[in-house]
């Protein structure tokens, strides 16, 4: 077991770097609509050897990056004055048409009507209904539609033009960031009218708390400094041991 202490410290420093990257990304998205703060997950890897100076040294624990999960805590409601904007109350994601085809997901509820009449997000991704199709609004009704709490899009005559699909995932680890405010997911289920809960007239703010993330950054930096100091102490011990062994040989 050669110089295991250095490898343990290195795995710790890599974990701290990962934590800093995630925390910095949270800070950068503190004002991004619908953003859910991420938190890294780490896995303990235990290595066992047959021979060691003492029995306790036969087992060595390393830190491995296991991934990241979203904090599903609800962000606050931000009124926008646009009756088409929506916030999902509780879990779930809006279904949108992904660039290049397929389905992507988002919590950013800025909604507009494209020139084609399709409902879309602020980024231009078309919203999908529960059948995976775009929701089209007649041009003469575009300014007079409303969105109900179950996702139903209602025209000025009271008729339903479609229902916005909201998908939930049993495991948030299945939801991965793909960029531009969109996410990929697997094993999701479209909520029924009774399960879906939308609030119109505003959007969901990011659930990142800048003060908490700033405090976390300070803690990570202190932990990293401590780890570096321990590495330096170990290096000094090696140099001292080599110097003594060299003097003995002479």
XYZ file of C-alpha atoms in Angstrom:
250
model
C 0.000 0.000 0.000
C 2.195 2.804 -1.271
C 1.546 6.314 -0.027
C -2.204 5.800 0.406
C -2.563 9.043 2.360
C -1.775 11.097 -0.743
C -4.431 9.310 -2.787
C -7.017 9.797 -0.042
C -6.262 13.517 0.138
C -6.363 13.774 -3.645
C -9.806 12.153 -3.789
C -10.969 14.595 -1.102
C -9.630 17.593 -3.027
C -11.339 16.397 -6.222
C -14.612 16.112 -4.316
C -14.180 19.647 -2.982
C -13.528 20.933 -6.492
C -16.713 19.244 -7.684
C -18.634 20.850 -4.822
C -17.215 24.260 -5.742
C -18.199 23.828 -9.413
C -21.773 22.919 -8.450
C -22.027 25.764 -5.932
C -20.666 28.297 -8.441
C -23.211 27.093 -11.012
C -25.992 27.517 -8.455
C -24.849 31.079 -7.802
C -24.756 31.837 -11.531
C -28.375 30.667 -11.829
C -29.781 32.397 -8.756
C -31.955 34.585 -10.995
C -32.778 31.947 -13.642
C -36.504 31.256 -13.780
C -37.424 27.710 -12.787
C -33.858 26.739 -11.873
C -33.486 24.113 -9.152
C -30.267 24.229 -7.180
C -28.055 21.189 -7.532
C -26.207 19.332 -4.838
C -23.464 16.791 -5.513
C -23.611 13.210 -4.315
C -20.528 11.254 -3.356
C -19.930 7.554 -2.949
C -17.491 5.913 -0.550
C -15.070 3.506 -2.196
C -13.348 1.205 0.293
C -10.089 -0.511 -0.578
C -8.817 -3.383 1.548
C -5.299 -4.828 1.623
C -3.979 -8.007 3.206
C -0.922 -6.463 4.801
C -0.562 -3.182 6.648
C 1.521 -1.795 9.552
C -1.600 -1.890 11.760
C -4.974 -3.583 11.351
C -6.841 -0.247 11.073
C -4.815 0.625 7.974
C -6.081 -2.397 6.023
C -9.238 -0.503 5.085
C -8.945 2.813 3.258
C -11.902 4.993 2.221
C -11.817 7.125 -0.919
C -14.343 9.731 -2.101
C -15.905 9.154 -5.532
C -18.157 11.550 -7.454
C -21.535 9.822 -7.772
C -23.476 12.581 -9.530
C -25.793 15.451 -8.652
C -29.442 15.792 -7.719
C -31.845 18.702 -7.917
C -33.253 20.321 -4.814
C -36.976 20.062 -5.567
C -37.984 22.770 -3.083
C -40.542 25.144 -4.595
C -39.303 28.537 -5.759
C -41.365 31.643 -5.049
C -44.077 32.926 -7.406
C -43.073 35.918 -9.536
C -45.980 37.764 -11.097
C -45.279 38.839 -14.691
C -48.560 40.370 -15.819
C -48.736 37.885 -18.702
C -51.800 35.636 -18.214
C -50.120 32.891 -20.278
C -47.090 32.531 -18.015
C -47.373 29.604 -15.612
C -45.695 28.190 -12.532
C -45.920 24.512 -11.649
C -47.023 24.168 -8.042
C -45.366 21.069 -6.669
C -43.312 18.547 -8.658
C -43.277 18.083 -12.410
C -41.956 19.635 -15.615
C -43.518 21.207 -18.691
C -43.147 19.067 -21.817
C -41.583 20.875 -24.770
C -40.307 19.916 -28.187
C -36.566 19.361 -27.934
C -34.211 20.831 -30.526
C -33.734 18.117 -33.130
C -36.904 16.295 -32.072
C -38.056 14.350 -29.065
C -39.244 15.666 -25.721
C -37.389 17.906 -23.277
C -38.538 19.304 -19.950
C -38.454 22.668 -18.212
C -39.752 24.558 -15.178
C -39.384 27.946 -16.880
C -42.990 28.941 -17.536
C -42.632 31.979 -19.792
C -45.165 31.225 -22.540
C -45.850 33.022 -25.807
C -47.739 32.404 -29.038
C -45.565 31.908 -32.121
C -46.495 33.324 -35.523
C -47.571 29.793 -36.433
C -50.096 29.905 -33.578
C -48.255 27.294 -31.500
C -47.686 27.888 -27.792
C -43.985 28.001 -26.963
C -41.520 28.870 -24.233
C -39.475 32.077 -24.242
C -36.692 30.100 -25.964
C -39.002 29.145 -28.822
C -39.513 25.478 -27.891
C -43.088 24.465 -28.642
C -45.177 23.257 -25.712
C -46.580 19.758 -26.075
C -49.955 18.441 -25.033
C -50.641 15.137 -23.292
C -50.498 13.367 -26.663
C -47.084 14.795 -27.504
C -48.419 17.287 -30.058
C -48.000 21.089 -30.215
C -50.897 23.208 -28.969
C -52.142 25.532 -31.707
C -54.205 28.651 -31.147
C -56.288 30.298 -33.922
C -54.782 33.702 -34.817
C -57.925 35.618 -33.882
C -57.908 34.047 -30.391
C -54.224 34.418 -29.509
C -54.754 37.399 -27.200
C -57.853 36.002 -25.512
C -56.898 32.521 -24.341
C -56.349 31.429 -20.747
C -54.589 28.547 -19.010
C -56.375 26.676 -16.241
C -54.803 25.102 -13.172
C -54.963 21.625 -14.753
C -53.063 22.849 -17.839
C -56.111 23.194 -20.066
C -55.805 25.951 -22.677
C -59.202 27.609 -23.005
C -60.342 29.793 -25.924
C -62.523 32.904 -25.603
C -65.642 30.830 -26.330
C -64.886 28.474 -23.446
C -63.728 25.623 -25.664
C -60.586 23.645 -24.834
C -57.754 24.013 -27.353
C -55.494 21.468 -25.659
C -53.922 20.607 -22.307
C -50.307 21.355 -21.467
C -48.507 18.165 -20.447
C -46.793 18.128 -17.060
C -44.517 15.154 -16.436
C -43.320 13.899 -13.069
C -40.382 11.612 -12.341
C -40.224 9.132 -9.453
C -36.461 9.606 -9.230
C -34.938 13.075 -9.685
C -31.628 11.379 -10.509
C -33.278 10.552 -13.846
C -33.468 14.269 -14.706
C -30.326 15.640 -16.354
C -29.470 19.161 -17.487
C -29.095 19.479 -21.261
C -28.594 23.263 -21.492
C -30.623 26.361 -22.437
C -32.928 25.807 -19.479
C -33.963 22.374 -20.735
C -33.640 18.974 -19.119
C -33.696 15.350 -20.240
C -35.529 12.716 -18.268
C -36.469 9.053 -18.314
C -39.270 6.935 -16.818
C -41.506 9.953 -16.420
C -45.298 9.953 -16.221
C -47.677 12.623 -17.517
C -49.898 13.882 -14.725
C -53.665 13.565 -14.949
C -55.884 16.654 -14.851
C -56.398 16.094 -11.138
C -52.654 15.798 -10.439
C -51.388 18.733 -12.536
C -51.289 22.058 -10.719
C -50.443 25.240 -12.628
C -50.691 28.833 -11.481
C -51.016 31.369 -14.269
C -49.947 35.004 -14.419
C -46.361 34.424 -13.274
C -43.366 32.116 -13.154
C -41.338 30.224 -10.578
C -38.205 31.932 -9.310
C -34.983 30.021 -8.782
C -34.866 28.266 -5.404
C -31.197 29.196 -4.949
C -30.469 31.242 -1.818
C -27.330 33.321 -2.571
C -26.397 33.737 1.092
C -26.501 29.976 1.667
C -24.407 29.310 -1.447
C -21.870 32.004 -0.480
C -21.495 30.453 2.962
C -21.041 27.074 1.324
C -18.270 28.454 -0.897
C -16.390 29.746 2.166
C -16.702 26.331 3.846
C -15.388 24.560 0.738
C -12.420 26.929 0.462
C -11.516 26.377 4.125
C -11.753 22.610 3.719
C -9.550 22.786 0.622
C -6.958 24.887 2.451
C -6.906 22.352 5.293
C -6.433 19.492 2.821
C -3.580 21.333 1.086
C -1.939 21.999 4.447
C -2.120 18.298 5.308
C -0.587 17.446 1.938
C 2.271 19.830 2.623
C 2.828 18.332 6.085
C 2.979 14.832 4.585
C 5.459 16.033 1.976
C 7.648 17.549 4.670
C 7.540 14.284 6.633
C 8.686 12.335 3.563
C 11.536 14.730 2.924
C 12.611 14.520 6.545
C 12.486 10.697 6.487
C 14.499 10.543 3.248
C 17.059 12.967 4.671
C 17.503 10.890 7.835
C 17.775 7.644 5.891
C 20.370 9.261 3.654
C 22.385 10.403 6.655
C 22.239 6.933 8.231
C 23.576 5.311 5.083
C 26.549 7.611 5.138
